[in-house]
Structures are given as C-alpha cells and as structure tokens.
Amino acid sequence: MGLERPRKIADSLPLPRRGARAAGVPEYTRLVREQSDRSAFFVVLSAAMLLVAAPVGLASAGAAAVLLLVGAIGVVSCAGTLVGWRRRHRAVRVTGWCEATATIGHVGPARPPRGPVVAVKFADGSRIDLRMADGRWSVRALSELPDLPALVGGHGSAMVLLVLPRPPWWTRTRVLAAKAETHRWTPPDAVGP
C-alpha cells in the first residue's frame, strides 16, 4: 500500500526478469548494433590519425600538431558515442520493441538547446515524452509529419526510437537516440471502464 517506491524515469518501460531476453524484431536490433559499430570504426580511425601524427611530426611540426589535435578530439567524441550506443543496444535487447506512433516537436532556430521532444503514443494508449539526443537533418525532416509509425526500445536514458519507412517520403528506417523525459503514463480518457 504505502510501501511502493516512487517511480523514476528509468522505469519508463518495464524490464523483464533478469537474464531474460524480450521478444523483438532482430533486424531492428541489428540497426542499433550497426550504429554502435560505426562509432567503433570512427574511434579506430581517430586513433590511427594519432599514430600517423608521429611520423609526420618528423617532417612538419605544424601538420603533426593538427593531426594530433584532430585525432585526440575524434577519439574522445567517438568513444563517448560508442559507449552510448552500446548502452542503448543492451537496453533494447532487454526490453524489446514496442509499437507506437511518434510526433516530433517543432525543430527550428528557436528549439531548446537539449534537442527536440518527441511525443510517443503506444498501442495500449499509454504515452511518454522522449528527448532526442541529436538534432540531425532527418529529425528536422520528420518533424513536419505527425503520428509517424515507430518502434521504441530501451529504458531511461538508453532509449532508441525507430521511425519506420513511410513510402514515398522515405524508404529506410531512421534510428534515433533518445532518453525518457517523462514516465510512461496513461491519460484518463484512454483507461477503459
């Protein structure tokens, strides 16, 4: 009764029991893994720039400094991205995918600095607001269309929004990093008698 703990944003999607794998569509989970693999590639590429900087330094100190700076910045930023996508991949493997519709908030010059908010409505009538981790051009293009068919996976700050293909506008699934801005909630009018 009064012993229930307060819900946190990390509880936004229910987690199955420990060690269980939620049923999900493997090809969509593969898309999240590919994002992680791309980040790993750029970490390796940036590290290679650091290694190349040493021999170049013998010929030109200025060129070596530029390569060293670019390589160091690349390693740090790509390693952070890699850790984030690996965390999201693990979260999606645990929770699986939930069918939903997504409406991306207005993305324009006056948007909040933390990224646009996405209003997600699940098939059971419950809702959640997600904050997009990035404001890429695909997010800007998708903000013009309401009620996009989507899949949502993960929990808390490790969530992924997959916007499904919608011909003739686009034919690829869009993989977008997100984090829960609110708890998953059910509006009063969606609850049956």
mmCIF file of C-alpha atoms in Angstrom:
data_model
loop_
_atom_site.group_PDB
_atom_site.id
_atom_site.type_symbol
_atom_site.label_atom_id
_atom_site.label_comp_id
_atom_site.label_asym_id
_atom_site.label_seq_id
_atom_site.Cartn_x
_atom_site.Cartn_y
_atom_site.Cartn_z
ATOM 1 C CA MET A 1 0.000 0.000 0.000
ATOM 2 C CA GLY A 2 2.255 2.780 1.238
ATOM 3 C CA LEU A 3 5.385 0.694 0.664
ATOM 4 C CA GLU A 4 5.642 1.354 -3.058
ATOM 5 C CA ARG A 5 8.757 3.151 -4.146
ATOM 6 C CA PRO A 6 8.396 6.303 -6.252
ATOM 7 C CA ARG A 7 8.806 5.703 -9.983
ATOM 8 C CA LYS A 8 11.863 7.057 -11.725
ATOM 9 C CA ILE A 9 12.397 7.905 -15.370
ATOM 10 C CA ALA A 10 14.483 4.738 -15.628
ATOM 11 C CA ASP A 11 11.243 2.793 -15.045
ATOM 12 C CA SER A 12 9.664 4.235 -18.192
ATOM 13 C CA LEU A 13 9.444 0.859 -19.901
ATOM 14 C CA PRO A 14 9.015 -2.337 -17.886
ATOM 15 C CA LEU A 15 12.081 -4.541 -17.616
ATOM 16 C CA PRO A 16 11.670 -8.328 -17.860
ATOM 17 C CA ARG A 17 13.183 -10.518 -15.166
ATOM 18 C CA ARG A 18 16.979 -10.622 -15.028
ATOM 19 C CA GLY A 19 18.636 -12.705 -17.747
ATOM 20 C CA ALA A 20 15.503 -12.907 -19.901
ATOM 21 C CA ARG A 21 15.513 -11.694 -23.466
ATOM 22 C CA ALA A 22 12.455 -9.835 -24.633
ATOM 23 C CA ALA A 23 10.937 -10.819 -27.931
ATOM 24 C CA GLY A 24 11.839 -8.239 -30.522
ATOM 25 C CA VAL A 25 12.409 -7.951 -34.199
ATOM 26 C CA PRO A 26 16.070 -8.940 -34.742
ATOM 27 C CA GLU A 27 16.636 -6.834 -37.844
ATOM 28 C CA TYR A 28 15.692 -3.674 -35.963
ATOM 29 C CA THR A 29 18.006 -4.563 -33.078
ATOM 30 C CA ARG A 30 20.700 -5.089 -35.722
ATOM 31 C CA LEU A 31 20.233 -1.452 -36.813
ATOM 32 C CA VAL A 32 21.092 -0.280 -33.294
ATOM 33 C CA ARG A 33 24.153 -2.541 -33.275
ATOM 34 C CA GLU A 34 25.263 -1.041 -36.622
ATOM 35 C CA GLN A 35 25.189 2.448 -35.059
ATOM 36 C CA SER A 36 27.499 1.145 -32.345
ATOM 37 C CA ASP A 37 29.802 -0.447 -34.923
ATOM 38 C CA ARG A 38 30.025 2.839 -36.865
ATOM 39 C CA SER A 39 31.116 4.599 -33.698
ATOM 40 C CA ALA A 40 33.778 1.931 -33.110
ATOM 41 C CA PHE A 41 35.065 2.458 -36.653
ATOM 42 C CA PHE A 42 35.498 6.191 -36.046
ATOM 43 C CA VAL A 43 37.304 5.546 -32.753
ATOM 44 C CA VAL A 44 39.777 3.352 -34.639
ATOM 45 C CA LEU A 45 40.090 5.916 -37.441
ATOM 46 C CA SER A 46 40.819 8.702 -34.946
ATOM 47 C CA ALA A 47 43.365 6.540 -33.142
ATOM 48 C CA ALA A 48 45.054 5.866 -36.493
ATOM 49 C CA MET A 49 45.328 9.635 -37.002
ATOM 50 C CA LEU A 50 47.146 9.854 -33.685
ATOM 51 C CA LEU A 51 49.592 7.151 -34.793
ATOM 52 C CA VAL A 52 50.183 8.841 -38.142
ATOM 53 C CA ALA A 53 50.920 12.129 -36.397
ATOM 54 C CA ALA A 54 54.256 10.850 -35.014
ATOM 55 C CA PRO A 55 55.978 10.130 -38.377
ATOM 56 C CA VAL A 56 54.519 13.294 -39.907
ATOM 57 C CA GLY A 57 55.954 15.234 -36.980
ATOM 58 C CA LEU A 58 59.460 14.464 -38.236
ATOM 59 C CA ALA A 59 58.700 16.260 -41.499
ATOM 60 C CA SER A 60 56.450 19.085 -40.304
ATOM 61 C CA ALA A 61 55.635 20.054 -36.747
ATOM 62 C CA GLY A 62 52.538 22.053 -37.793
ATOM 63 C CA ALA A 63 50.967 19.146 -39.682
ATOM 64 C CA ALA A 64 51.677 16.795 -36.776
ATOM 65 C CA ALA A 65 50.032 19.178 -34.330
ATOM 66 C CA VAL A 66 46.901 19.397 -36.486
ATOM 67 C CA LEU A 67 46.706 15.599 -36.870
ATOM 68 C CA LEU A 68 47.287 15.125 -33.154
ATOM 69 C CA LEU A 69 44.571 17.618 -32.227
ATOM 70 C CA VAL A 70 42.008 16.218 -34.683
ATOM 71 C CA GLY A 71 42.813 12.640 -33.678
ATOM 72 C CA ALA A 72 42.515 13.353 -29.953
ATOM 73 C CA ILE A 73 39.198 15.159 -30.350
ATOM 74 C CA GLY A 74 37.956 12.340 -32.588
ATOM 75 C CA VAL A 75 38.902 9.606 -30.128
ATOM 76 C CA VAL A 76 37.210 11.351 -27.207
ATOM 77 C CA SER A 77 33.972 12.224 -29.014
ATOM 78 C CA CYS A 78 33.637 8.911 -30.856
ATOM 79 C CA ALA A 79 34.410 6.887 -27.728
ATOM 80 C CA GLY A 80 31.584 8.686 -25.925
ATOM 81 C CA THR A 81 29.224 7.940 -28.800
ATOM 82 C CA LEU A 82 30.357 4.312 -28.843
ATOM 83 C CA VAL A 83 29.619 3.888 -25.135
ATOM 84 C CA GLY A 84 26.166 5.462 -25.580
ATOM 85 C CA TRP A 85 25.153 3.219 -28.496
ATOM 86 C CA ARG A 86 26.451 0.079 -26.740
ATOM 87 C CA ARG A 87 24.347 1.007 -23.705
ATOM 88 C CA ARG A 88 21.267 1.552 -25.885
ATOM 89 C CA HIS A 89 21.865 -1.746 -27.690
ATOM 90 C CA ARG A 90 21.955 -3.631 -24.371
ATOM 91 C CA ALA A 91 18.797 -1.859 -23.183
ATOM 92 C CA VAL A 92 16.914 -2.694 -26.386
ATOM 93 C CA ARG A 93 17.974 -6.337 -26.162
ATOM 94 C CA VAL A 94 16.489 -6.473 -22.669
ATOM 95 C CA THR A 95 13.211 -4.609 -23.257
ATOM 96 C CA GLY A 96 12.496 -5.451 -26.899
ATOM 97 C CA TRP A 97 10.470 -3.155 -29.156
ATOM 98 C CA CYS A 98 7.065 -1.555 -28.503
ATOM 99 C CA GLU A 99 4.857 -0.396 -31.373
ATOM 100 C CA ALA A 100 3.966 3.273 -31.181
ATOM 101 C CA THR A 101 3.312 6.454 -33.105
ATOM 102 C CA ALA A 102 5.646 9.421 -32.686
ATOM 103 C CA THR A 103 5.173 13.131 -33.229
ATOM 104 C CA ILE A 104 8.410 15.096 -33.224
ATOM 105 C CA GLY A 105 8.103 18.585 -31.775
ATOM 106 C CA HIS A 106 8.904 21.656 -33.832
ATOM 107 C CA VAL A 107 12.549 21.773 -34.769
ATOM 108 C CA GLY A 108 13.658 25.217 -35.765
ATOM 109 C CA PRO A 109 16.013 28.032 -34.850
ATOM 110 C CA ALA A 110 14.175 28.608 -31.549
ATOM 111 C CA ARG A 111 14.300 24.963 -30.430
ATOM 112 C CA PRO A 112 15.621 24.108 -26.970
ATOM 113 C CA PRO A 113 19.383 23.522 -26.853
ATOM 114 C CA ARG A 114 18.974 19.977 -25.493
ATOM 115 C CA GLY A 115 17.184 18.669 -28.604
ATOM 116 C CA PRO A 116 13.566 18.306 -29.718
ATOM 117 C CA VAL A 117 10.914 16.486 -27.671
ATOM 118 C CA VAL A 118 9.033 13.567 -29.204
ATOM 119 C CA ALA A 119 5.517 12.706 -28.032
ATOM 120 C CA VAL A 120 5.151 8.922 -28.266
ATOM 121 C CA LYS A 121 1.789 7.147 -28.065
ATOM 122 C CA PHE A 122 1.884 3.373 -27.589
ATOM 123 C CA ALA A 123 -0.666 0.889 -28.955
ATOM 124 C CA ASP A 124 -2.180 0.389 -25.468
ATOM 125 C CA GLY A 125 -2.934 4.127 -25.178
ATOM 126 C CA SER A 126 -0.076 4.977 -22.817
ATOM 127 C CA ARG A 127 2.301 7.812 -23.622
ATOM 128 C CA ILE A 128 5.817 9.010 -22.957
ATOM 129 C CA ASP A 129 7.849 12.049 -23.949
ATOM 130 C CA LEU A 130 11.357 11.434 -25.257
ATOM 131 C CA ARG A 131 14.151 13.955 -25.678
ATOM 132 C CA MET A 132 16.163 13.432 -28.865
ATOM 133 C CA ALA A 133 19.893 13.162 -28.285
ATOM 134 C CA ASP A 134 20.708 14.788 -31.604
ATOM 135 C CA GLY A 135 19.116 17.252 -33.993
ATOM 136 C CA ARG A 136 20.233 15.806 -37.302
ATOM 137 C CA TRP A 137 18.609 16.770 -40.585
ATOM 138 C CA SER A 138 16.465 13.626 -40.516
ATOM 139 C CA VAL A 139 14.895 14.800 -37.251
ATOM 140 C CA ARG A 140 14.173 18.158 -38.858
ATOM 141 C CA ALA A 141 12.567 16.483 -41.884
ATOM 142 C CA LEU A 142 10.469 14.145 -39.733
ATOM 143 C CA SER A 143 9.206 16.990 -37.534
ATOM 144 C CA GLU A 144 6.876 18.064 -40.325
ATOM 145 C CA LEU A 145 4.819 14.829 -40.190
ATOM 146 C CA PRO A 146 2.558 13.906 -37.232
ATOM 147 C CA ASP A 147 1.842 10.367 -35.970
ATOM 148 C CA LEU A 148 4.790 8.595 -37.561
ATOM 149 C CA PRO A 149 4.770 4.796 -37.242
ATOM 150 C CA ALA A 150 7.613 3.893 -34.897
ATOM 151 C CA LEU A 151 9.132 1.335 -32.574
ATOM 152 C CA VAL A 152 10.500 2.300 -29.163
ATOM 153 C CA GLY A 153 13.028 0.265 -27.216
ATOM 154 C CA GLY A 154 15.239 0.637 -24.179
ATOM 155 C CA HIS A 155 14.626 2.387 -20.885
ATOM 156 C CA GLY A 156 15.513 5.608 -19.069
ATOM 157 C CA SER A 157 18.384 7.439 -20.721
ATOM 158 C CA ALA A 158 19.181 4.489 -23.013
ATOM 159 C CA MET A 159 16.236 4.571 -25.415
ATOM 160 C CA VAL A 160 16.028 4.230 -29.182
ATOM 161 C CA LEU A 161 13.288 5.499 -31.468
ATOM 162 C CA LEU A 162 12.977 3.734 -34.819
ATOM 163 C CA VAL A 163 10.861 5.638 -37.318
ATOM 164 C CA LEU A 164 9.624 3.041 -39.770
ATOM 165 C CA PRO A 165 9.710 3.548 -43.557
ATOM 166 C CA ARG A 166 6.857 5.581 -44.992
ATOM 167 C CA PRO A 167 6.929 5.485 -48.792
ATOM 168 C CA PRO A 168 7.045 7.682 -50.853
ATOM 169 C CA TRP A 169 8.693 10.102 -48.362
ATOM 170 C CA TRP A 170 11.469 7.736 -47.233
ATOM 171 C CA THR A 171 12.240 4.057 -47.617
ATOM 172 C CA ARG A 172 14.797 3.488 -44.820
ATOM 173 C CA THR A 173 14.208 3.018 -41.113
ATOM 174 C CA ARG A 174 15.539 6.015 -39.156
ATOM 175 C CA VAL A 175 17.446 5.108 -35.971
ATOM 176 C CA LEU A 176 17.365 7.945 -33.440
ATOM 177 C CA ALA A 177 18.899 8.086 -29.967
ATOM 178 C CA ALA A 178 16.595 9.354 -27.225
ATOM 179 C CA LYS A 179 16.114 9.455 -23.484
ATOM 180 C CA ALA A 180 12.939 9.430 -21.426
ATOM 181 C CA GLU A 181 11.826 12.922 -20.496
ATOM 182 C CA THR A 182 8.738 11.721 -18.553
ATOM 183 C CA HIS A 183 7.403 8.486 -17.120
ATOM 184 C CA ARG A 184 5.240 6.255 -19.263
ATOM 185 C CA TRP A 185 1.718 7.308 -18.351
ATOM 186 C CA THR A 186 -1.850 6.579 -19.385
ATOM 187 C CA PRO A 187 -4.216 9.513 -19.943
ATOM 188 C CA PRO A 188 -7.525 9.280 -18.059
ATOM 189 C CA ASP A 189 -9.580 9.087 -21.266
ATOM 190 C CA ALA A 190 -7.574 6.041 -22.508
ATOM 191 C CA VAL A 191 -8.433 3.928 -19.432
ATOM 192 C CA GLY A 192 -11.425 1.720 -20.046
ATOM 193 C CA PRO A 193 -14.356 1.299 -17.578
#
